[in-house]
CSV table of N, CA and C in Angstrom, one decimal:
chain,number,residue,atom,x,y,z
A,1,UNK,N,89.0,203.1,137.9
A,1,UNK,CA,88.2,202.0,137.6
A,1,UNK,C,87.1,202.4,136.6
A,2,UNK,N,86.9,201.9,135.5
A,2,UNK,CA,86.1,201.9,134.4
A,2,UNK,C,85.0,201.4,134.7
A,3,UNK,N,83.4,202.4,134.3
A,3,UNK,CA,82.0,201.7,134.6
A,3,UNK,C,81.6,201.3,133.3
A,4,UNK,N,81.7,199.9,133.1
A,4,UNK,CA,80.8,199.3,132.4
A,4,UNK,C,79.4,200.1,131.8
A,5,UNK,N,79.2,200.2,130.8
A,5,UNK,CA,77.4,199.9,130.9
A,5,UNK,C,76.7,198.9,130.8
A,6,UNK,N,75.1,199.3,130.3
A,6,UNK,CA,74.3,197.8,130.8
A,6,UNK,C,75.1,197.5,129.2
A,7,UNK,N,74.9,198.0,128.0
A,7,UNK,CA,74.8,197.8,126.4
A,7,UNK,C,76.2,196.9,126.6
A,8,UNK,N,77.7,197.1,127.1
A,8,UNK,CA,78.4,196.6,126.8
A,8,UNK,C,78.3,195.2,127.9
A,9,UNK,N,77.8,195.2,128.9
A,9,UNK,CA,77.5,194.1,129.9
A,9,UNK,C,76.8,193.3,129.3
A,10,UNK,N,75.5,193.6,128.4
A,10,UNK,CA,75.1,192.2,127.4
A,10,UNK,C,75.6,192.1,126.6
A,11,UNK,N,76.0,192.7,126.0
A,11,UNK,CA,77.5,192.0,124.8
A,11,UNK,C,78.0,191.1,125.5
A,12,UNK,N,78.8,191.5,126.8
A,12,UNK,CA,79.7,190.9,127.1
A,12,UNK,C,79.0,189.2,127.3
A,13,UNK,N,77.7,189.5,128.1
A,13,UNK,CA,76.9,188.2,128.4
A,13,UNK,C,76.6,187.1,126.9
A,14,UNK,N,76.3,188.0,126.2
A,14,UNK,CA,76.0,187.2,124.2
A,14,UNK,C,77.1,186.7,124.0
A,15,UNK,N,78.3,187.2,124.1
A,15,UNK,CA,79.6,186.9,123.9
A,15,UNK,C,80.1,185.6,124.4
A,16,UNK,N,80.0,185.7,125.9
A,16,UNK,CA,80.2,184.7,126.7
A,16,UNK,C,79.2,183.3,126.4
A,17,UNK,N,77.7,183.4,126.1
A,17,UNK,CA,77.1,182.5,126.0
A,17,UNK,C,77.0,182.0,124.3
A,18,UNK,N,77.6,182.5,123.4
A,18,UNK,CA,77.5,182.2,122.4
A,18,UNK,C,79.4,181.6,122.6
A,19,UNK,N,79.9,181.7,123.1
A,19,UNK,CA,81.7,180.5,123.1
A,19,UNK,C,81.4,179.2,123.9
A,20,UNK,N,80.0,179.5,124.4
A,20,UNK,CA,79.7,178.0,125.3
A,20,UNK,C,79.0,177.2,124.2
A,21,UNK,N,78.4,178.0,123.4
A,21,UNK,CA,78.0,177.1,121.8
A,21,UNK,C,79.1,176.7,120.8
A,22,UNK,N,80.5,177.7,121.3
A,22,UNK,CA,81.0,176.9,120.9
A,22,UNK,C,82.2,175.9,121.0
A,23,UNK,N,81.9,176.0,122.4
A,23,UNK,CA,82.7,174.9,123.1
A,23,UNK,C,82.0,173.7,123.0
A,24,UNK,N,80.6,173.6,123.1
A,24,UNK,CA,79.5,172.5,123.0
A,24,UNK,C,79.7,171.9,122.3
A,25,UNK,N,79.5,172.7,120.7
A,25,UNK,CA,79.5,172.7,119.4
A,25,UNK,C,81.3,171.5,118.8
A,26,UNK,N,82.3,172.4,119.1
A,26,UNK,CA,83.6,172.1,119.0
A,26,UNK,C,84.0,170.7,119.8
A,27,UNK,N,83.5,170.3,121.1
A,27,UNK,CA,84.0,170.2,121.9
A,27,UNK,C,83.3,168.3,122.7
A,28,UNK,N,82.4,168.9,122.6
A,28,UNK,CA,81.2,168.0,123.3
A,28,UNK,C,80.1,167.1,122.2
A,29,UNK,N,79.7,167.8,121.7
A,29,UNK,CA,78.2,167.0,121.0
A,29,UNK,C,79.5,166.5,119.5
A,30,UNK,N,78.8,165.0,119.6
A,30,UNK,CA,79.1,164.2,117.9
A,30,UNK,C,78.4,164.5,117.0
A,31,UNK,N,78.5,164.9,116.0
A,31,UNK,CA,77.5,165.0,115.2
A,31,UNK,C,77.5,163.7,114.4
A,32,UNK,N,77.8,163.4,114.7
A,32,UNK,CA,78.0,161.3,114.0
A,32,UNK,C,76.7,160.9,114.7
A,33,UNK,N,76.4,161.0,116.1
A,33,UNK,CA,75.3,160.9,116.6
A,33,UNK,C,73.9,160.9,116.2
A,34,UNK,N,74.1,162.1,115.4
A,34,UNK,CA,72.9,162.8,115.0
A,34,UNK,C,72.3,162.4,113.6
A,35,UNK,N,73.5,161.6,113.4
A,35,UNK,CA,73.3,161.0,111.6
A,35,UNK,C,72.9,162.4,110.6
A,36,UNK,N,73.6,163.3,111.0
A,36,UNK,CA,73.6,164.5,110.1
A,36,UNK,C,74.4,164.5,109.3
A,37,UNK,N,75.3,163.7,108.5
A,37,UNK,CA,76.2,163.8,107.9
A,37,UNK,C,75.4,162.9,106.7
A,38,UNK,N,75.0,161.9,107.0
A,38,UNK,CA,74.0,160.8,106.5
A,38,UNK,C,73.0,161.5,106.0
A,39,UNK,N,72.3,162.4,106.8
A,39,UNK,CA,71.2,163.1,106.5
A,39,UNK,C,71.0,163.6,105.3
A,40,UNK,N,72.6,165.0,105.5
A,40,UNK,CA,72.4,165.7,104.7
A,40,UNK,C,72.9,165.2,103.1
A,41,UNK,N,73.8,164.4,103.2
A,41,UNK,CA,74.2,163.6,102.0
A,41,UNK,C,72.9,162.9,101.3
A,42,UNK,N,71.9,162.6,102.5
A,42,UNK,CA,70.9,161.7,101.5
A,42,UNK,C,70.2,162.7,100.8
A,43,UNK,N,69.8,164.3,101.8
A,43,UNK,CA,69.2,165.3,100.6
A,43,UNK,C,70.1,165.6,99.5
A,44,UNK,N,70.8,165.3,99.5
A,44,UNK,CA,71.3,166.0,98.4
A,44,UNK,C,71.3,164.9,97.2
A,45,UNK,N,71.3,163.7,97.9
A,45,UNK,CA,71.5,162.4,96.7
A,45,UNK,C,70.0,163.0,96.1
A,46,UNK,N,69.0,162.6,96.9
A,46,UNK,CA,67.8,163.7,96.3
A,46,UNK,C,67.4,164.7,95.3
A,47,UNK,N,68.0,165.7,95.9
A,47,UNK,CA,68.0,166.6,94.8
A,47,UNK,C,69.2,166.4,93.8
A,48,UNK,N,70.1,165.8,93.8
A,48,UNK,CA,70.8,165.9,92.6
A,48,UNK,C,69.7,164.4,92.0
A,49,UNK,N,69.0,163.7,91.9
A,49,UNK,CA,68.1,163.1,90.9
A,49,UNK,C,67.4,163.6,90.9
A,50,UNK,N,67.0,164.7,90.8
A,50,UNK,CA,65.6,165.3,90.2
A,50,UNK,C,66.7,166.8,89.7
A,51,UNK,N,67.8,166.8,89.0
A,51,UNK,CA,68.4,168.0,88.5
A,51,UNK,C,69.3,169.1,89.5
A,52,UNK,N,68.9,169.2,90.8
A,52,UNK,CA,69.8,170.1,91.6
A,52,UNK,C,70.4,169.7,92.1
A,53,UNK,N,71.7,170.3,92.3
A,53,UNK,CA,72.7,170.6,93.2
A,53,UNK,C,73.6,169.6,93.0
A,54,UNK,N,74.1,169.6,91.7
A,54,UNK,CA,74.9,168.3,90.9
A,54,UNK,C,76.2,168.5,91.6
A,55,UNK,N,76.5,169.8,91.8
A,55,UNK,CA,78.2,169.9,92.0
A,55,UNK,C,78.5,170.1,93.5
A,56,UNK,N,77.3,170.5,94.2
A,56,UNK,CA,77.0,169.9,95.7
A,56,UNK,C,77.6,169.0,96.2
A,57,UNK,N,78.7,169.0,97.1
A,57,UNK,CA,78.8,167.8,98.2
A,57,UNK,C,78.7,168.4,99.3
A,58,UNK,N,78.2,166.8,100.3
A,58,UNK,CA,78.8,167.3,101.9
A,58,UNK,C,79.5,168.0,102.2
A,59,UNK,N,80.9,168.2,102.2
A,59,UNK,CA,82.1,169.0,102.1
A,59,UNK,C,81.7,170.4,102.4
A,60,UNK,N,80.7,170.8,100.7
A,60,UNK,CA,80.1,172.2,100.5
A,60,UNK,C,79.8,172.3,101.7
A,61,UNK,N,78.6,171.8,102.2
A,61,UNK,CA,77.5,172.0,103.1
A,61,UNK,C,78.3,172.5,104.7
A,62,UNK,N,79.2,171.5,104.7
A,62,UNK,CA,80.0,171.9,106.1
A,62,UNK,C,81.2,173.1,106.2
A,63,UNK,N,81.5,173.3,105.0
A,63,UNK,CA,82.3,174.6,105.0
A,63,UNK,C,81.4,175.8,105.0
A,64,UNK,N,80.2,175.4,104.0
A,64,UNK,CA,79.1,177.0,104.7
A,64,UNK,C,78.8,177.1,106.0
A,65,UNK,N,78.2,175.9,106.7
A,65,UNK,CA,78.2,175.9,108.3
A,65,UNK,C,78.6,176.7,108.9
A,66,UNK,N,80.7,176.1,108.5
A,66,UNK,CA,81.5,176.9,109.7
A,66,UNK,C,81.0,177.9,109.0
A,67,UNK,N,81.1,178.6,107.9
A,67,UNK,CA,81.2,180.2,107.8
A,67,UNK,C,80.1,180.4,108.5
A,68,UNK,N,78.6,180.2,108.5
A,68,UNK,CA,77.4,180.6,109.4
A,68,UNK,C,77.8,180.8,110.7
A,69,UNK,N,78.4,179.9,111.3
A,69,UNK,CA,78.6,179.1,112.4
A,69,UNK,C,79.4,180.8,113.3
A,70,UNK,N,80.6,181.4,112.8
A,70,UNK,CA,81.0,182.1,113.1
A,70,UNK,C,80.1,183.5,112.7
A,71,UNK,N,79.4,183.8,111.9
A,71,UNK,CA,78.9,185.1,111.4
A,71,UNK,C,78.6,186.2,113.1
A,72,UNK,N,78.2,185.2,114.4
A,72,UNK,CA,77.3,185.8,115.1
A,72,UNK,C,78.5,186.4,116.1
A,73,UNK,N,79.7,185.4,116.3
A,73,UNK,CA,80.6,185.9,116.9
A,73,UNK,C,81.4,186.9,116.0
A,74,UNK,N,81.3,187.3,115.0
A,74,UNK,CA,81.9,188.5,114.5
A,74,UNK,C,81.2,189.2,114.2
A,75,UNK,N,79.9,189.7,114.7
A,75,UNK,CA,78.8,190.3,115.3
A,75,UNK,C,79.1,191.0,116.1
A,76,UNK,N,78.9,190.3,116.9
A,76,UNK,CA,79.3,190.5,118.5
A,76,UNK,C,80.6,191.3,119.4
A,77,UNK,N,81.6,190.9,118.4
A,77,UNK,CA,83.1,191.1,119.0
A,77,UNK,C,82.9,192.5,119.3
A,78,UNK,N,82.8,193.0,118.1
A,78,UNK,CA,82.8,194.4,117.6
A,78,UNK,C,82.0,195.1,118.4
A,79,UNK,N,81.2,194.9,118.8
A,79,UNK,CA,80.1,196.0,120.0
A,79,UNK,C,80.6,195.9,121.0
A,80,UNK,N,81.6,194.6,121.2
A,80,UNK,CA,82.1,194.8,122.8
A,80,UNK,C,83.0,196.0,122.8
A,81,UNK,N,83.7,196.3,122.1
A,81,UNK,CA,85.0,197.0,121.8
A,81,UNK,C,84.3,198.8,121.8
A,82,UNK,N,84.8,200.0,122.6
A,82,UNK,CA,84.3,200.9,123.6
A,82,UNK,C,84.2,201.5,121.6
A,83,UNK,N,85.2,201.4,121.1
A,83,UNK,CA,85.4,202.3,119.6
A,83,UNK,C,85.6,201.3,118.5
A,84,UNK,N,84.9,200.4,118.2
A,84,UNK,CA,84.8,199.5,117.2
A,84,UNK,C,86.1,199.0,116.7
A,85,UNK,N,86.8,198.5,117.5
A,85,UNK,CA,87.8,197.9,116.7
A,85,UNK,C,87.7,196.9,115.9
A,86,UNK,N,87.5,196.8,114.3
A,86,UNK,CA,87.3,195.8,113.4
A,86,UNK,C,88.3,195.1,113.2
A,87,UNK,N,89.2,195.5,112.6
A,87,UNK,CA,90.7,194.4,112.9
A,87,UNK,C,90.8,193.4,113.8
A,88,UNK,N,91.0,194.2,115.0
A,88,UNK,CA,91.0,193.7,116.4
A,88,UNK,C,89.7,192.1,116.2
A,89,UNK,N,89.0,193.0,116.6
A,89,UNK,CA,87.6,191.9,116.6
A,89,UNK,C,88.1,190.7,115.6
A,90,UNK,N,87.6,190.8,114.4
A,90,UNK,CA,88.1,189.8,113.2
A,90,UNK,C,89.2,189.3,113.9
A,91,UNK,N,90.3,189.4,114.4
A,91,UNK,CA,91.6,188.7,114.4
A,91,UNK,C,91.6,188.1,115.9
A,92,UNK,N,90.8,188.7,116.9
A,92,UNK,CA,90.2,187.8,118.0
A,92,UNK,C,89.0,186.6,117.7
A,93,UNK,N,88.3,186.5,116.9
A,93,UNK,CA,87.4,185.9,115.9
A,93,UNK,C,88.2,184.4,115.5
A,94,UNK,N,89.3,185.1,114.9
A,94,UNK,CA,90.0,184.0,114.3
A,94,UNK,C,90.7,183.3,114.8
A,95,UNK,N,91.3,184.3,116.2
A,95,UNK,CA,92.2,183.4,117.1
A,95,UNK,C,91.3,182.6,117.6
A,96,UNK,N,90.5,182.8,118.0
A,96,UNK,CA,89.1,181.5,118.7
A,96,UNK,C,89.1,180.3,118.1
A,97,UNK,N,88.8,180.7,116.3
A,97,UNK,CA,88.8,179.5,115.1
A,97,UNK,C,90.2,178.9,115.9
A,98,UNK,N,91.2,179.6,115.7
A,98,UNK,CA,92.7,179.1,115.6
A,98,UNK,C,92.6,177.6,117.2
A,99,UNK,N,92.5,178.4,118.0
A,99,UNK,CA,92.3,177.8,119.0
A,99,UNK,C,91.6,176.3,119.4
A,100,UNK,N,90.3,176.3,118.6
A,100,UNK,CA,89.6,175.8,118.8
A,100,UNK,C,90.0,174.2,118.4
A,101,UNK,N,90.2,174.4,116.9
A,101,UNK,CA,90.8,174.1,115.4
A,101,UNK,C,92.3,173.1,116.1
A,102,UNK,N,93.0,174.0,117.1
A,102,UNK,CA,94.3,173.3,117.1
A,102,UNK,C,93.9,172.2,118.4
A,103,UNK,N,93.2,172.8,119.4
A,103,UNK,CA,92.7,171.5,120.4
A,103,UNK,C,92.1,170.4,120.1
A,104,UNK,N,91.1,170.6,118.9
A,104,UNK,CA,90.6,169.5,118.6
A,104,UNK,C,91.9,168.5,117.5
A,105,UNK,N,92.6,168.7,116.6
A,105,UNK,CA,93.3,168.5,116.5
A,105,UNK,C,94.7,167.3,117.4
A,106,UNK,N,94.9,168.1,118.6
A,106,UNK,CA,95.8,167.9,119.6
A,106,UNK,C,95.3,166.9,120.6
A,107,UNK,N,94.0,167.4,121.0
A,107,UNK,CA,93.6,166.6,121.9
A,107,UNK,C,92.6,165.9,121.8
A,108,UNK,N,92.1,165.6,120.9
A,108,UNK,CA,91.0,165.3,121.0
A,108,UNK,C,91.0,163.8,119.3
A,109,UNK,N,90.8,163.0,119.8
A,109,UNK,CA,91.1,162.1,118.8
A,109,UNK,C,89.8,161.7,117.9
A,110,UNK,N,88.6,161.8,118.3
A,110,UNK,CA,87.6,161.8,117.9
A,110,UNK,C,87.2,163.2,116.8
A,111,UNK,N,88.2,164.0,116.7
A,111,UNK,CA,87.5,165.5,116.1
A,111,UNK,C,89.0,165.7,115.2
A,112,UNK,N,88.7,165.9,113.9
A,112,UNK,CA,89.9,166.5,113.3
A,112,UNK,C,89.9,167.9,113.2
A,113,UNK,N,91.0,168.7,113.3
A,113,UNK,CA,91.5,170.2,113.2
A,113,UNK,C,91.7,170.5,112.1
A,114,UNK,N,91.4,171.2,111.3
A,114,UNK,CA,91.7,171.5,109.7
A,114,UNK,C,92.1,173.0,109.6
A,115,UNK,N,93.0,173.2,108.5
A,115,UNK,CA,93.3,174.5,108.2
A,115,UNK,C,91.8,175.2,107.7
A,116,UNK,N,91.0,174.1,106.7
A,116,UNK,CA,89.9,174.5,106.0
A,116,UNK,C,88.6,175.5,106.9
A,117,UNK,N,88.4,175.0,108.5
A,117,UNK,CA,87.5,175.3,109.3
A,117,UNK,C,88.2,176.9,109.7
A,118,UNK,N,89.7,176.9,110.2
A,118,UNK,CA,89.7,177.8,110.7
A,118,UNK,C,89.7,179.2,109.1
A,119,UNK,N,89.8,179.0,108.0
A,119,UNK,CA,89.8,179.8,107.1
A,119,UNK,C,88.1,180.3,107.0
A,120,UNK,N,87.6,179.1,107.4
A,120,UNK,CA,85.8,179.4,106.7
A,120,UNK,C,85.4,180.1,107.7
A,121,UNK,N,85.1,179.7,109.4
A,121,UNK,CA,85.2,180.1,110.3
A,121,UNK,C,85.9,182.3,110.1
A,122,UNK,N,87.1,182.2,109.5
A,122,UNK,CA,87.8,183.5,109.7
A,122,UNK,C,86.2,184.0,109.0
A,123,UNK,N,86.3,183.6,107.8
A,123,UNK,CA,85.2,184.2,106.4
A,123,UNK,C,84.1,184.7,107.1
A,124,UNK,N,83.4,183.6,108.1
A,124,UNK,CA,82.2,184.2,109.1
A,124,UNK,C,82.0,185.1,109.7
A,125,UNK,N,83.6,185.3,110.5
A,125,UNK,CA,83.7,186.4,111.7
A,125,UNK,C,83.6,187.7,111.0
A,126,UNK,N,84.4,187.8,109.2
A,126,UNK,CA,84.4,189.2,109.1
A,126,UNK,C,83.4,189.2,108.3
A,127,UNK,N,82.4,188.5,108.0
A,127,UNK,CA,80.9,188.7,107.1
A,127,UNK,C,80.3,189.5,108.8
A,128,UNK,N,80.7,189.0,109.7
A,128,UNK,CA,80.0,189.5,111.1
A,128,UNK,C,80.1,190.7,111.1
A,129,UNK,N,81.2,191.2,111.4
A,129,UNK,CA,82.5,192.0,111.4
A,129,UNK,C,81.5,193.2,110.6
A,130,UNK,N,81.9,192.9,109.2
A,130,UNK,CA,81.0,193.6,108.2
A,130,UNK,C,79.6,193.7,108.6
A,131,UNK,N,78.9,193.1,108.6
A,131,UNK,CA,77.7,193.4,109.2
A,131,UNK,C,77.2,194.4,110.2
A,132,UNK,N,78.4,194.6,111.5
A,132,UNK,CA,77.9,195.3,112.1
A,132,UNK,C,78.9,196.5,111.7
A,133,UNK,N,79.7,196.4,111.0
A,133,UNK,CA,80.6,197.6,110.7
A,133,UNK,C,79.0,198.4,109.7
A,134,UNK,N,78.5,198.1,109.1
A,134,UNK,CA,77.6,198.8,107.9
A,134,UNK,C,76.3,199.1,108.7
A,135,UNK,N,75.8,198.2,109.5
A,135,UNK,CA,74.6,198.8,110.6
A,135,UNK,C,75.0,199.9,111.3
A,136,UNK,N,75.9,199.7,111.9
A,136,UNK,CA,76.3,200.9,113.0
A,136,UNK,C,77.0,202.2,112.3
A,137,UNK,N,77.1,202.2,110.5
A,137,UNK,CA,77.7,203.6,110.1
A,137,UNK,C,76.8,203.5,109.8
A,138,UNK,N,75.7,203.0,109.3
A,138,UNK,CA,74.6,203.6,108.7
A,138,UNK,C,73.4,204.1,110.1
A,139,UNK,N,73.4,204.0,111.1
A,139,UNK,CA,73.0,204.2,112.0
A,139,UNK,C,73.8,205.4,112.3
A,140,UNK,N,74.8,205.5,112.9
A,140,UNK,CA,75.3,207.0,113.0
A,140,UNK,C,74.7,208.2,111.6
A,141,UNK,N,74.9,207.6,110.9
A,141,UNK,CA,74.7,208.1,109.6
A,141,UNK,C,73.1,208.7,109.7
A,142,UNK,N,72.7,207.5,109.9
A,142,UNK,CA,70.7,208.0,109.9
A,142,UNK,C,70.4,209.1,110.9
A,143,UNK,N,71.4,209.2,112.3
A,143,UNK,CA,70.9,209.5,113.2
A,143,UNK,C,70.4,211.2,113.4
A,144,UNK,N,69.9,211.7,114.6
A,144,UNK,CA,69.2,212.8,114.8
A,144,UNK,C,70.2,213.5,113.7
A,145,UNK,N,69.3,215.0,112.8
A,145,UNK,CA,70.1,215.5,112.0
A,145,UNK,C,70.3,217.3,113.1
A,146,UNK,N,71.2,218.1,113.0
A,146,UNK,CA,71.1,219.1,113.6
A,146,UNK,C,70.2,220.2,112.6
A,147,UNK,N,69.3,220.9,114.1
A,147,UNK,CA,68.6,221.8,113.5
A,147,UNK,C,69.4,222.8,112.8
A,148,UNK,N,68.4,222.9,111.2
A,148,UNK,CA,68.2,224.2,110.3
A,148,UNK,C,68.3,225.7,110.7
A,149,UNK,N,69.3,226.4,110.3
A,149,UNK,CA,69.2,227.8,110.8
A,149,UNK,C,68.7,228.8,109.5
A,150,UNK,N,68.4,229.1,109.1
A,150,UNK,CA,68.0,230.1,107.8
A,150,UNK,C,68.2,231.3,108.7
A,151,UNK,N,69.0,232.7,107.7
A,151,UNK,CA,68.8,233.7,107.7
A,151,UNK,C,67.9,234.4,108.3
């Protein structure tokens, strides 16, 4: 039997409470409700009359989302895993997207499932992915140096 530690035990806890955001997220909350769709369309009618963000649509705005959306879960993956498996992680990452993507799709009639989400979504996991892949070599990297011997 394998002992856990505490570091991989809160992973494990971040992990688990960040797929309830996005079961919530995917699953539960309308964003129709929220008139965020409305919202954000009307900033942008906005700033595109005063010069910005001409080539801006909604569309844009919701495909950066999902990539945001995912950044923290391919974060995360990676610390759970005893020897950093990046592959692994990123492609558990994606299967989530995949997952998610084909229920709403399947079951869910109020939510469409898009190829587009689960690709932007993948993009987040490995900007995650990447992220902690470059903290944690540059942390090994930084770390205690061994003592100098001179002659």
């Amino acid at each position: 039997m394998s002992v856990r530690t505490p570091s991989r035990r809160w992973v494990s806890v971040l992990i688990l409470s960040y797929l309830l955001v996005v079961v919530f997220v995917a699953f539960i909350v309308k964003i129709g409700d929220f008139h965020l769709p409305e919202a954000i369309s009307g900033v942008l009618r906005s700033m595109q009359q005063h010069g910005f963000t001409d080539d801006i649509r909604f569309g844009h705005v919701e495909a950066a989302a999902n990539v945001l959306f995912f950044v923290p879960l391919g974060a995360l993956v990676p610390l759970w895993f005893r020897n950093r498996r990046w592959l692994t992680s990123w492609l558990a990452c994606v299967s989530i997207s995949l997952i998610v993507e084909v229920v709403q799709f399947v079951f869910l009639s109020n939510r469409v499932g898009s190829v587009r989400d689960v690709i932007c979504n993948g993009l987040g996991a490995a900007l995650g992915v990447v992220l902690t892949w470059i903290l944690t070599e540059s942390r090994v990297r930084i770390g205690p140096k061994p003592p100098v011997h001179y002659p």
